[in-house]
Amino acid sequence: MSASPGSAPAETTGPPDATIGRQALVALALASGPVVALGFTRFAYALLLPAMHEVMHWSYAQAGGMNTANALGYIIGAATAALLARTVGGRQIFLGTLAASALVLLATAATASFPVLLALRFVGGFTTAVTFVVGSVLASHIVSGALQRRSALMVAVYMAGVGIGVVISGAVVPAALGSGPSGWRLGWLLMGAIAVVALLPAWLGTRSVAPPGGTHSAVLEADQLRRLAPTFVWYVLYGAGYVSYMTFVIALLKSQGLGGSMIALFFVVLGVASVVATLTVWGHLAGRLRAGRAPALVAVVVFLGVLPVLLLPVGVPAAVLSAVIFGASFMAGPTAATVIARRMLPRGAWTAGIALLTVAFSVGQAIGPLVSGLLSDGAGGISRGLWLSAGLLILAAVAALFQRDHHAA
């Protein structure tokens, strides 16, 4: 029997497997948010970047600046998500910003103006940050009580939406780019149309999550901030490191002679690896590993995923190996961060904690592509910028190890 509108999926009635199945379906419906917020709005830009770079004669610094504009909007969206959710309501703001993100995707197809595209990337960053943060909190509330490991699994199902979005964009965008010089416009248009369709499962998912009860804070207290400080540092470095790779790896592969079909294969493999590993590995590990071990492990594995395209001979094997390793780990970062916030903060502070961690993530994502782009414009080309990504990920792993455990009441 399905959950009634406005009620959380039951935990104490019916066979346990059936209960978990219903909860997973709710998390999967909410995953429509990250499909659009990250899979389309953020990561698909890497697929579209080479064509936009060529048609509009951008420098790599300009190309990185587009992602920086998106990340700045993301910072503001993440910083205000808790307040918006408290004022407007979690369900309403999740659906409203998801709808706005769909409109931004559609509007991006309509202009080649650099300032207008910068503005759209900024607005898209804002709306998708709110969607992602509030959706993470809704996913955290699917399982109530002290079932930490099952809650981590539901969060992982939600985060798998990013990989699903990457797979969809990996199939849709290269086909659109093959239609001619204006193919980049068609790519954004198709993703916008899919984002409109995604509103239906997102709406159904929100109907099955009970609104959080009790008092909820829009900001964290000083001791809560100190408690999470190492995770904040980890997330800044991690965000800068992983997004630099995601922004420029496609451009690197194209510069090394890989054709459109191989680029599409790379992106689809990356997305499939993300979905499979997030559901089968990281959802369980994030709930079991204590303190900062899960974030540290994530950073190390993502670092290993960057290395094949930098160290191995140019070709499909290096690209696929990189896609598998990187794809299998990069979205474990948000999963680990959400689980840490849930574990270490009282229930009423979850939204504020996840939002503030996402701000840290966004700061890294704003800085990383711009610095990586500037390095890529100089001697050494794109690979030089990607070495920055690798170094930042190692620093992130070290920072995470300073995180200590704390069980909130």
Tab-separated table of C-alpha atoms in Angstrom:
chain	number	residue	atom	x	y	z
A	1	MET	CA	0.000	0.000	0.000
A	2	SER	CA	1.438	3.384	-0.948
A	3	ALA	CA	2.041	6.151	1.532
A	4	SER	CA	-0.727	8.677	1.844
A	5	PRO	CA	-0.079	12.309	0.962
A	6	GLY	CA	1.754	14.140	3.698
A	7	SER	CA	2.749	11.027	5.608
A	8	ALA	CA	6.154	9.448	5.951
A	9	PRO	CA	6.584	5.892	4.683
A	10	ALA	CA	5.791	3.566	7.549
A	11	GLU	CA	8.632	1.855	9.354
A	12	THR	CA	6.818	-0.435	11.701
A	13	THR	CA	4.075	-1.942	9.522
A	14	GLY	CA	4.337	-4.534	6.788
A	15	PRO	CA	7.329	-6.680	5.831
A	16	PRO	CA	10.680	-4.918	6.340
A	17	ASP	CA	11.708	-5.431	2.698
A	18	ALA	CA	8.471	-3.853	1.513
A	19	THR	CA	9.018	-0.877	3.825
A	20	ILE	CA	12.547	-0.338	2.533
A	21	GLY	CA	11.253	-0.643	-1.007
A	22	ARG	CA	8.632	2.059	-0.471
A	23	GLN	CA	11.191	4.345	1.141
A	24	ALA	CA	13.603	3.786	-1.758
A	25	LEU	CA	10.878	4.698	-4.265
A	26	VAL	CA	10.249	7.960	-2.403
A	27	ALA	CA	13.993	8.719	-2.418
A	28	LEU	CA	14.156	7.904	-6.129
A	29	ALA	CA	11.265	10.270	-6.851
A	30	LEU	CA	13.043	13.033	-4.922
A	31	ALA	CA	16.167	12.208	-6.952
A	32	SER	CA	14.552	14.121	-9.824
A	33	GLY	CA	16.002	17.158	-8.035
A	34	PRO	CA	19.693	16.232	-8.399
A	35	VAL	CA	19.044	14.895	-11.916
A	36	VAL	CA	18.329	18.500	-12.906
A	37	ALA	CA	20.329	20.407	-10.273
A	38	LEU	CA	23.661	18.690	-10.843
A	39	GLY	CA	23.283	16.176	-13.683
A	40	PHE	CA	21.972	18.805	-16.119
A	41	THR	CA	22.640	22.317	-14.842
A	42	ARG	CA	26.190	21.729	-13.613
A	43	PHE	CA	27.838	18.646	-15.105
A	44	ALA	CA	26.353	18.642	-18.605
A	45	TYR	CA	28.132	21.956	-19.113
A	46	ALA	CA	31.348	19.939	-19.503
A	47	LEU	CA	29.828	18.256	-22.559
A	48	LEU	CA	28.599	21.518	-24.042
A	49	LEU	CA	31.702	23.543	-23.164
A	50	PRO	CA	33.885	22.576	-26.167
A	51	ALA	CA	31.163	23.510	-28.680
A	52	MET	CA	30.270	26.760	-26.910
A	53	HIS	CA	33.988	27.538	-26.504
A	54	GLU	CA	34.522	27.103	-30.256
A	55	VAL	CA	31.385	28.775	-31.579
A	56	MET	CA	31.625	31.808	-29.300
A	57	HIS	CA	35.449	32.021	-29.278
A	58	TRP	CA	35.842	31.867	-25.484
A	59	SER	CA	39.145	31.566	-23.658
A	60	TYR	CA	39.449	28.817	-21.057
A	61	ALA	CA	39.274	31.511	-18.393
A	62	GLN	CA	35.915	32.647	-19.812
A	63	ALA	CA	34.736	29.049	-19.921
A	64	GLY	CA	35.790	28.556	-16.302
A	65	GLY	CA	34.128	31.860	-15.445
A	66	MET	CA	30.794	30.431	-16.569
A	67	ASN	CA	31.118	27.701	-13.971
A	68	THR	CA	32.282	30.255	-11.410
A	69	ALA	CA	29.109	32.308	-12.023
A	70	ASN	CA	27.090	29.136	-11.542
A	71	ALA	CA	28.982	28.353	-8.347
A	72	LEU	CA	28.490	31.869	-6.954
A	73	GLY	CA	24.758	31.500	-7.442
A	74	TYR	CA	25.068	28.098	-5.812
A	75	ILE	CA	26.785	29.644	-2.773
A	76	ILE	CA	23.988	32.170	-2.262
A	77	GLY	CA	21.324	29.527	-2.842
A	78	ALA	CA	22.917	27.144	-0.353
A	79	ALA	CA	23.364	29.943	2.197
A	80	THR	CA	19.688	30.901	2.027
A	81	ALA	CA	18.176	27.428	1.563
A	82	ALA	CA	17.490	26.861	5.275
A	83	LEU	CA	15.811	30.242	5.653
A	84	LEU	CA	13.731	29.744	2.496
A	85	ALA	CA	12.666	26.265	3.596
A	86	ARG	CA	11.701	27.595	7.014
A	87	THR	CA	9.780	30.543	5.531
A	88	VAL	CA	8.138	29.007	2.464
A	89	GLY	CA	8.123	25.322	3.372
A	90	GLY	CA	10.471	22.524	2.321
A	91	ARG	CA	8.158	20.866	-0.187
A	92	GLN	CA	7.116	24.127	-1.822
A	93	ILE	CA	10.608	25.552	-2.185
A	94	PHE	CA	11.965	22.224	-3.500
A	95	LEU	CA	9.376	22.114	-6.283
A	96	GLY	CA	9.475	25.863	-6.980
A	97	THR	CA	13.226	26.043	-7.472
A	98	LEU	CA	13.194	22.831	-9.525
A	99	ALA	CA	10.654	24.442	-11.877
A	100	ALA	CA	12.794	27.599	-12.058
A	101	SER	CA	15.850	25.482	-12.941
A	102	ALA	CA	13.927	23.929	-15.826
A	103	LEU	CA	13.129	27.409	-17.138
A	104	VAL	CA	16.790	28.451	-16.879
A	105	LEU	CA	17.850	25.422	-18.934
A	106	LEU	CA	15.326	26.337	-21.619
A	107	ALA	CA	16.371	30.003	-21.595
A	108	THR	CA	20.070	29.090	-21.983
A	109	ALA	CA	19.257	27.689	-25.416
A	110	ALA	CA	17.903	31.069	-26.531
A	111	THR	CA	21.015	33.289	-26.342
A	112	ALA	CA	24.692	33.480	-27.297
A	113	SER	CA	25.333	36.645	-25.268
A	114	PHE	CA	28.148	36.084	-22.798
A	115	PRO	CA	26.698	38.432	-20.115
A	116	VAL	CA	23.238	36.875	-20.440
A	117	LEU	CA	24.667	33.365	-20.232
A	118	LEU	CA	26.653	34.401	-17.153
A	119	ALA	CA	23.440	35.659	-15.562
A	120	LEU	CA	21.568	32.465	-16.433
A	121	ARG	CA	24.365	30.331	-15.027
A	122	PHE	CA	24.237	32.395	-11.841
A	123	VAL	CA	20.446	32.066	-11.486
A	124	GLY	CA	20.651	28.373	-12.311
A	125	GLY	CA	23.261	27.929	-9.597
A	126	PHE	CA	21.003	29.619	-7.055
A	127	THR	CA	17.882	27.598	-7.858
A	128	THR	CA	19.651	24.259	-8.128
A	129	ALA	CA	21.466	24.784	-4.800
A	130	VAL	CA	18.184	25.320	-2.995
A	131	THR	CA	16.687	22.295	-4.749
A	132	PHE	CA	19.657	20.102	-3.857
A	133	VAL	CA	19.947	21.184	-0.217
A	134	VAL	CA	16.239	20.981	0.577
A	135	GLY	CA	15.931	17.697	-1.312
A	136	SER	CA	18.824	16.273	0.737
A	137	VAL	CA	16.953	17.180	3.916
A	138	LEU	CA	13.710	15.659	2.626
A	139	ALA	CA	15.617	12.474	1.786
A	140	SER	CA	17.115	12.481	5.307
A	141	HIS	CA	13.592	12.550	6.749
A	142	ILE	CA	12.325	9.533	4.796
A	143	VAL	CA	13.642	7.323	7.593
A	144	SER	CA	12.907	8.634	11.069
A	145	GLY	CA	14.377	7.629	14.407
A	146	ALA	CA	17.860	6.252	14.927
A	147	LEU	CA	18.111	4.057	11.817
A	148	GLN	CA	21.310	5.762	10.690
A	149	ARG	CA	22.411	3.130	8.190
A	150	ARG	CA	19.060	2.932	6.443
A	151	SER	CA	18.853	6.712	6.345
A	152	ALA	CA	22.311	6.813	4.720
A	153	LEU	CA	21.029	4.384	2.084
A	154	MET	CA	18.032	6.614	1.314
A	155	VAL	CA	20.327	9.622	1.005
A	156	ALA	CA	22.485	7.580	-1.395
A	157	VAL	CA	19.415	6.734	-3.504
A	158	TYR	CA	18.645	10.446	-3.660
A	159	MET	CA	22.236	11.275	-4.640
A	160	ALA	CA	22.099	8.623	-7.377
A	161	GLY	CA	19.940	11.112	-9.248
A	162	VAL	CA	23.127	12.965	-10.166
A	163	GLY	CA	24.509	9.918	-11.958
A	164	ILE	CA	21.161	9.367	-13.665
A	165	GLY	CA	21.300	12.954	-14.904
A	166	VAL	CA	24.851	12.440	-16.159
A	167	VAL	CA	23.789	9.307	-18.065
A	168	ILE	CA	20.809	11.089	-19.642
A	169	SER	CA	22.882	14.111	-20.647
A	170	GLY	CA	25.620	11.792	-21.932
A	171	ALA	CA	23.093	10.230	-24.274
A	172	VAL	CA	21.196	13.381	-25.272
A	173	VAL	CA	23.824	16.123	-25.562
A	174	PRO	CA	26.296	14.437	-27.985
A	175	ALA	CA	23.402	13.616	-30.313
A	176	ALA	CA	22.301	17.249	-30.182
A	177	LEU	CA	25.845	18.508	-30.828
A	178	GLY	CA	25.972	16.346	-33.935
A	179	SER	CA	23.152	18.355	-35.502
A	180	GLY	CA	25.426	21.266	-36.443
A	181	PRO	CA	26.889	24.543	-35.103
A	182	SER	CA	23.716	25.305	-33.137
A	183	GLY	CA	23.713	21.859	-31.572
A	184	TRP	CA	24.670	23.300	-28.181
A	185	ARG	CA	21.354	25.173	-28.165
A	186	LEU	CA	19.457	21.950	-28.864
A	187	GLY	CA	21.323	20.252	-26.020
A	188	TRP	CA	20.180	22.834	-23.475
A	189	LEU	CA	16.651	22.758	-24.929
A	190	LEU	CA	16.325	18.992	-24.614
A	191	MET	CA	17.588	18.991	-21.031
A	192	GLY	CA	15.132	21.755	-20.196
A	193	ALA	CA	12.263	19.715	-21.606
A	194	ILE	CA	13.309	16.652	-19.590
A	195	ALA	CA	13.573	18.856	-16.487
A	196	VAL	CA	9.941	19.915	-16.968
A	197	VAL	CA	8.916	16.245	-17.093
A	198	ALA	CA	10.944	15.580	-13.914
A	199	LEU	CA	8.596	17.851	-11.956
A	200	LEU	CA	5.963	15.095	-11.800
A	201	PRO	CA	7.991	12.440	-9.911
A	202	ALA	CA	9.467	15.188	-7.728
A	203	TRP	CA	5.955	16.297	-6.743
A	204	LEU	CA	4.929	12.713	-5.988
A	205	GLY	CA	8.033	12.243	-3.840
A	206	THR	CA	7.359	15.330	-1.728
A	207	ARG	CA	3.805	14.120	-1.029
A	208	SER	CA	5.219	11.030	0.695
A	209	VAL	CA	7.594	12.770	3.104
A	210	ALA	CA	6.116	14.134	6.297
A	211	PRO	CA	7.076	17.769	6.986
A	212	PRO	CA	9.676	17.920	9.773
A	213	GLY	CA	8.198	18.639	13.174
A	214	GLY	CA	9.601	20.754	15.978
A	215	THR	CA	11.678	23.906	15.904
A	216	HIS	CA	14.164	24.317	13.085
A	217	SER	CA	17.062	26.740	13.049
A	218	ALA	CA	18.216	28.675	9.995
A	219	VAL	CA	21.803	28.938	11.319
A	220	LEU	CA	24.138	26.768	13.362
A	221	GLU	CA	25.316	27.580	16.873
A	222	ALA	CA	29.008	28.279	17.548
A	223	ASP	CA	29.741	24.850	19.056
A	224	GLN	CA	28.046	23.135	16.115
A	225	LEU	CA	30.208	25.127	13.708
A	226	ARG	CA	33.384	24.141	15.569
A	227	ARG	CA	32.253	20.525	15.593
A	228	LEU	CA	31.975	20.423	11.800
A	229	ALA	CA	34.996	22.636	10.993
A	230	PRO	CA	37.210	19.851	9.501
A	231	THR	CA	34.348	18.739	7.270
A	232	PHE	CA	33.876	22.321	6.067
A	233	VAL	CA	37.558	22.510	5.096
A	234	TRP	CA	37.384	19.100	3.418
A	235	TYR	CA	34.321	20.130	1.419
A	236	VAL	CA	35.880	23.383	0.141
A	237	LEU	CA	38.958	21.522	-1.106
A	238	TYR	CA	36.923	18.607	-2.415
A	239	GLY	CA	34.539	20.892	-4.297
A	240	ALA	CA	37.421	22.765	-5.942
A	241	GLY	CA	39.225	19.560	-6.866
A	242	TYR	CA	36.450	17.451	-8.295
A	243	VAL	CA	34.659	20.212	-10.233
A	244	SER	CA	37.863	21.312	-11.988
A	245	TYR	CA	38.067	17.807	-13.433
A	246	MET	CA	34.389	17.751	-14.389
A	247	THR	CA	34.643	21.162	-16.066
A	248	PHE	CA	37.674	20.512	-18.266
A	249	VAL	CA	38.107	16.757	-18.712
A	250	ILE	CA	35.957	16.666	-21.850
A	251	ALA	CA	37.992	19.496	-23.367
A	252	LEU	CA	41.160	17.544	-22.499
A	253	LEU	CA	39.889	14.371	-24.156
A	254	LYS	CA	38.867	16.285	-27.289
A	255	SER	CA	42.283	17.945	-27.438
A	256	GLN	CA	43.809	14.466	-27.330
A	257	GLY	CA	41.828	13.407	-30.402
A	258	LEU	CA	38.880	11.485	-28.974
A	259	GLY	CA	35.792	11.775	-31.160
A	260	GLY	CA	32.197	12.542	-30.242
A	261	SER	CA	31.141	8.906	-29.821
A	262	MET	CA	33.992	8.240	-27.404
A	263	ILE	CA	33.173	11.408	-25.440
A	264	ALA	CA	29.575	10.227	-25.137
A	265	LEU	CA	30.798	6.812	-23.979
A	266	PHE	CA	33.009	8.461	-21.365
A	267	PHE	CA	30.112	10.479	-19.936
A	268	VAL	CA	27.670	7.559	-19.910
A	269	VAL	CA	30.214	5.261	-18.229
A	270	LEU	CA	30.904	7.960	-15.637
A	271	GLY	CA	27.188	8.329	-14.896
A	272	VAL	CA	26.476	4.591	-14.727
A	273	ALA	CA	29.456	4.070	-12.401
A	274	SER	CA	28.129	6.861	-10.184
A	275	VAL	CA	24.644	5.352	-9.909
A	276	VAL	CA	25.851	1.798	-9.265
A	277	ALA	CA	28.558	2.698	-6.728
A	278	THR	CA	26.416	5.254	-4.901
A	279	LEU	CA	23.668	2.675	-4.377
A	280	THR	CA	25.733	-0.446	-3.730
A	281	VAL	CA	28.853	0.867	-1.979
A	282	TRP	CA	28.745	4.403	-0.639
A	283	GLY	CA	25.240	4.269	0.823
A	284	HIS	CA	26.436	1.489	3.120
A	285	LEU	CA	29.954	2.803	3.784
A	286	ALA	CA	28.817	6.323	4.657
A	287	GLY	CA	26.569	4.915	7.367
A	288	ARG	CA	29.255	2.600	8.785
A	289	LEU	CA	32.502	4.584	8.678
A	290	ARG	CA	32.922	6.862	11.654
A	291	ALA	CA	34.284	10.382	12.039
A	292	GLY	CA	35.943	11.703	8.871
A	293	ARG	CA	36.953	8.372	7.375
A	294	ALA	CA	34.230	8.312	4.721
A	295	PRO	CA	35.016	11.828	3.367
A	296	ALA	CA	38.747	11.044	3.376
A	297	LEU	CA	38.214	7.799	1.483
A	298	VAL	CA	35.990	9.551	-1.056
A	299	ALA	CA	38.649	12.196	-1.756
A	300	VAL	CA	41.368	9.582	-2.223
A	301	VAL	CA	39.313	7.504	-4.667
A	302	VAL	CA	38.307	10.597	-6.655
A	303	PHE	CA	42.011	11.560	-6.786
A	304	LEU	CA	42.800	8.134	-8.223
A	305	GLY	CA	40.087	8.709	-10.811
A	306	VAL	CA	41.782	11.874	-12.078
A	307	LEU	CA	45.171	10.199	-12.622
A	308	PRO	CA	44.500	7.941	-15.663
A	309	VAL	CA	43.900	10.851	-18.081
A	310	LEU	CA	47.052	12.558	-16.790
A	311	LEU	CA	49.480	9.644	-16.528
A	312	LEU	CA	48.420	6.995	-19.052
A	313	PRO	CA	48.856	7.148	-22.849
A	314	VAL	CA	46.139	9.004	-24.736
A	315	GLY	CA	43.233	6.791	-25.749
A	316	VAL	CA	39.946	5.172	-24.883
A	317	PRO	CA	41.283	2.801	-22.157
A	318	ALA	CA	42.624	5.699	-20.059
A	319	ALA	CA	39.406	7.681	-20.526
A	320	VAL	CA	37.160	4.750	-19.591
A	321	LEU	CA	39.298	3.827	-16.568
A	322	SER	CA	39.128	7.419	-15.365
A	323	ALA	CA	35.358	7.508	-15.931
A	324	VAL	CA	34.831	4.310	-13.930
A	325	ILE	CA	36.956	5.316	-10.916
A	326	PHE	CA	35.954	8.972	-10.811
A	327	GLY	CA	32.322	8.210	-11.585
A	328	ALA	CA	32.147	5.575	-8.875
A	329	SER	CA	33.207	8.045	-6.204
A	330	PHE	CA	32.554	11.721	-6.966
A	331	MET	CA	28.939	11.859	-5.748
A	332	ALA	CA	29.864	10.004	-2.582
A	333	GLY	CA	31.079	13.395	-1.317
A	334	PRO	CA	27.598	14.903	-0.897
A	335	THR	CA	26.353	11.568	0.469
A	336	ALA	CA	29.065	11.559	3.160
A	337	ALA	CA	28.486	15.229	3.995
A	338	THR	CA	24.727	14.739	4.408
A	339	VAL	CA	25.225	11.677	6.616
A	340	ILE	CA	27.747	13.528	8.816
A	341	ALA	CA	25.338	16.444	9.264
A	342	ARG	CA	22.529	14.055	10.195
A	343	ARG	CA	24.747	12.159	12.644
A	344	MET	CA	26.392	15.115	14.353
A	345	LEU	CA	23.597	17.676	14.568
A	346	PRO	CA	20.211	17.652	16.282
A	347	ARG	CA	17.274	17.062	13.970
A	348	GLY	CA	16.239	20.715	13.988
A	349	ALA	CA	19.669	21.760	12.671
A	350	TRP	CA	19.872	19.338	9.750
A	351	THR	CA	18.751	21.829	7.096
A	352	ALA	CA	21.109	24.543	8.384
A	353	GLY	CA	23.997	22.073	8.634
A	354	ILE	CA	23.528	20.593	5.168
A	355	ALA	CA	23.071	24.097	3.751
A	356	LEU	CA	26.274	25.387	5.339
A	357	LEU	CA	28.241	22.359	4.192
A	358	THR	CA	26.887	22.968	0.705
A	359	VAL	CA	28.104	26.574	0.937
A	360	ALA	CA	31.595	25.232	1.666
A	361	PHE	CA	31.250	22.870	-1.293
A	362	SER	CA	30.123	25.749	-3.499
A	363	VAL	CA	33.007	28.010	-2.481
A	364	GLY	CA	35.380	25.327	-3.712
A	365	GLN	CA	33.379	24.904	-6.902
A	366	ALA	CA	33.522	28.657	-7.532
A	367	ILE	CA	37.292	28.889	-7.076
A	368	GLY	CA	38.385	25.618	-8.681
A	369	PRO	CA	37.260	26.078	-12.323
A	370	LEU	CA	38.457	29.676	-12.503
A	371	VAL	CA	41.971	28.883	-11.209
A	372	SER	CA	42.101	25.685	-13.270
A	373	GLY	CA	41.018	27.648	-16.351
A	374	LEU	CA	43.714	30.260	-15.816
A	375	LEU	CA	46.332	27.516	-15.490
A	376	SER	CA	44.950	25.786	-18.601
A	377	ASP	CA	45.388	28.974	-20.625
A	378	GLY	CA	49.108	28.998	-19.785
A	379	ALA	CA	52.013	26.685	-20.571
A	380	GLY	CA	51.102	23.032	-20.110
A	381	GLY	CA	47.524	23.437	-21.298
A	382	ILE	CA	44.508	21.709	-19.776
A	383	SER	CA	46.511	18.969	-18.084
A	384	ARG	CA	48.193	21.572	-15.896
A	385	GLY	CA	44.802	22.688	-14.603
A	386	LEU	CA	43.821	19.083	-13.904
A	387	TRP	CA	46.963	18.527	-11.836
A	388	LEU	CA	45.622	21.265	-9.577
A	389	SER	CA	42.492	19.150	-9.192
A	390	ALA	CA	44.561	16.149	-8.088
A	391	GLY	CA	46.504	18.152	-5.517
A	392	LEU	CA	43.394	19.677	-3.986
A	393	LEU	CA	41.802	16.243	-3.564
A	394	ILE	CA	44.784	14.968	-1.584
A	395	LEU	CA	44.621	18.023	0.691
A	396	ALA	CA	40.899	17.346	1.130
A	397	ALA	CA	41.579	13.788	2.288
A	398	VAL	CA	44.050	15.042	4.897
A	399	ALA	CA	41.595	17.661	6.184
A	400	ALA	CA	38.817	15.080	6.568
A	401	LEU	CA	40.925	12.951	8.906
A	402	PHE	CA	40.775	15.726	11.531
A	403	GLN	CA	36.993	15.291	11.830
A	404	ARG	CA	35.942	13.694	15.137
A	405	ASP	CA	32.685	11.886	15.764
A	406	HIS	CA	29.815	13.291	17.762
A	407	HIS	CA	26.365	11.844	18.297
A	408	ALA	CA	23.662	14.473	18.510
A	409	ALA	CA	20.785	13.964	20.866
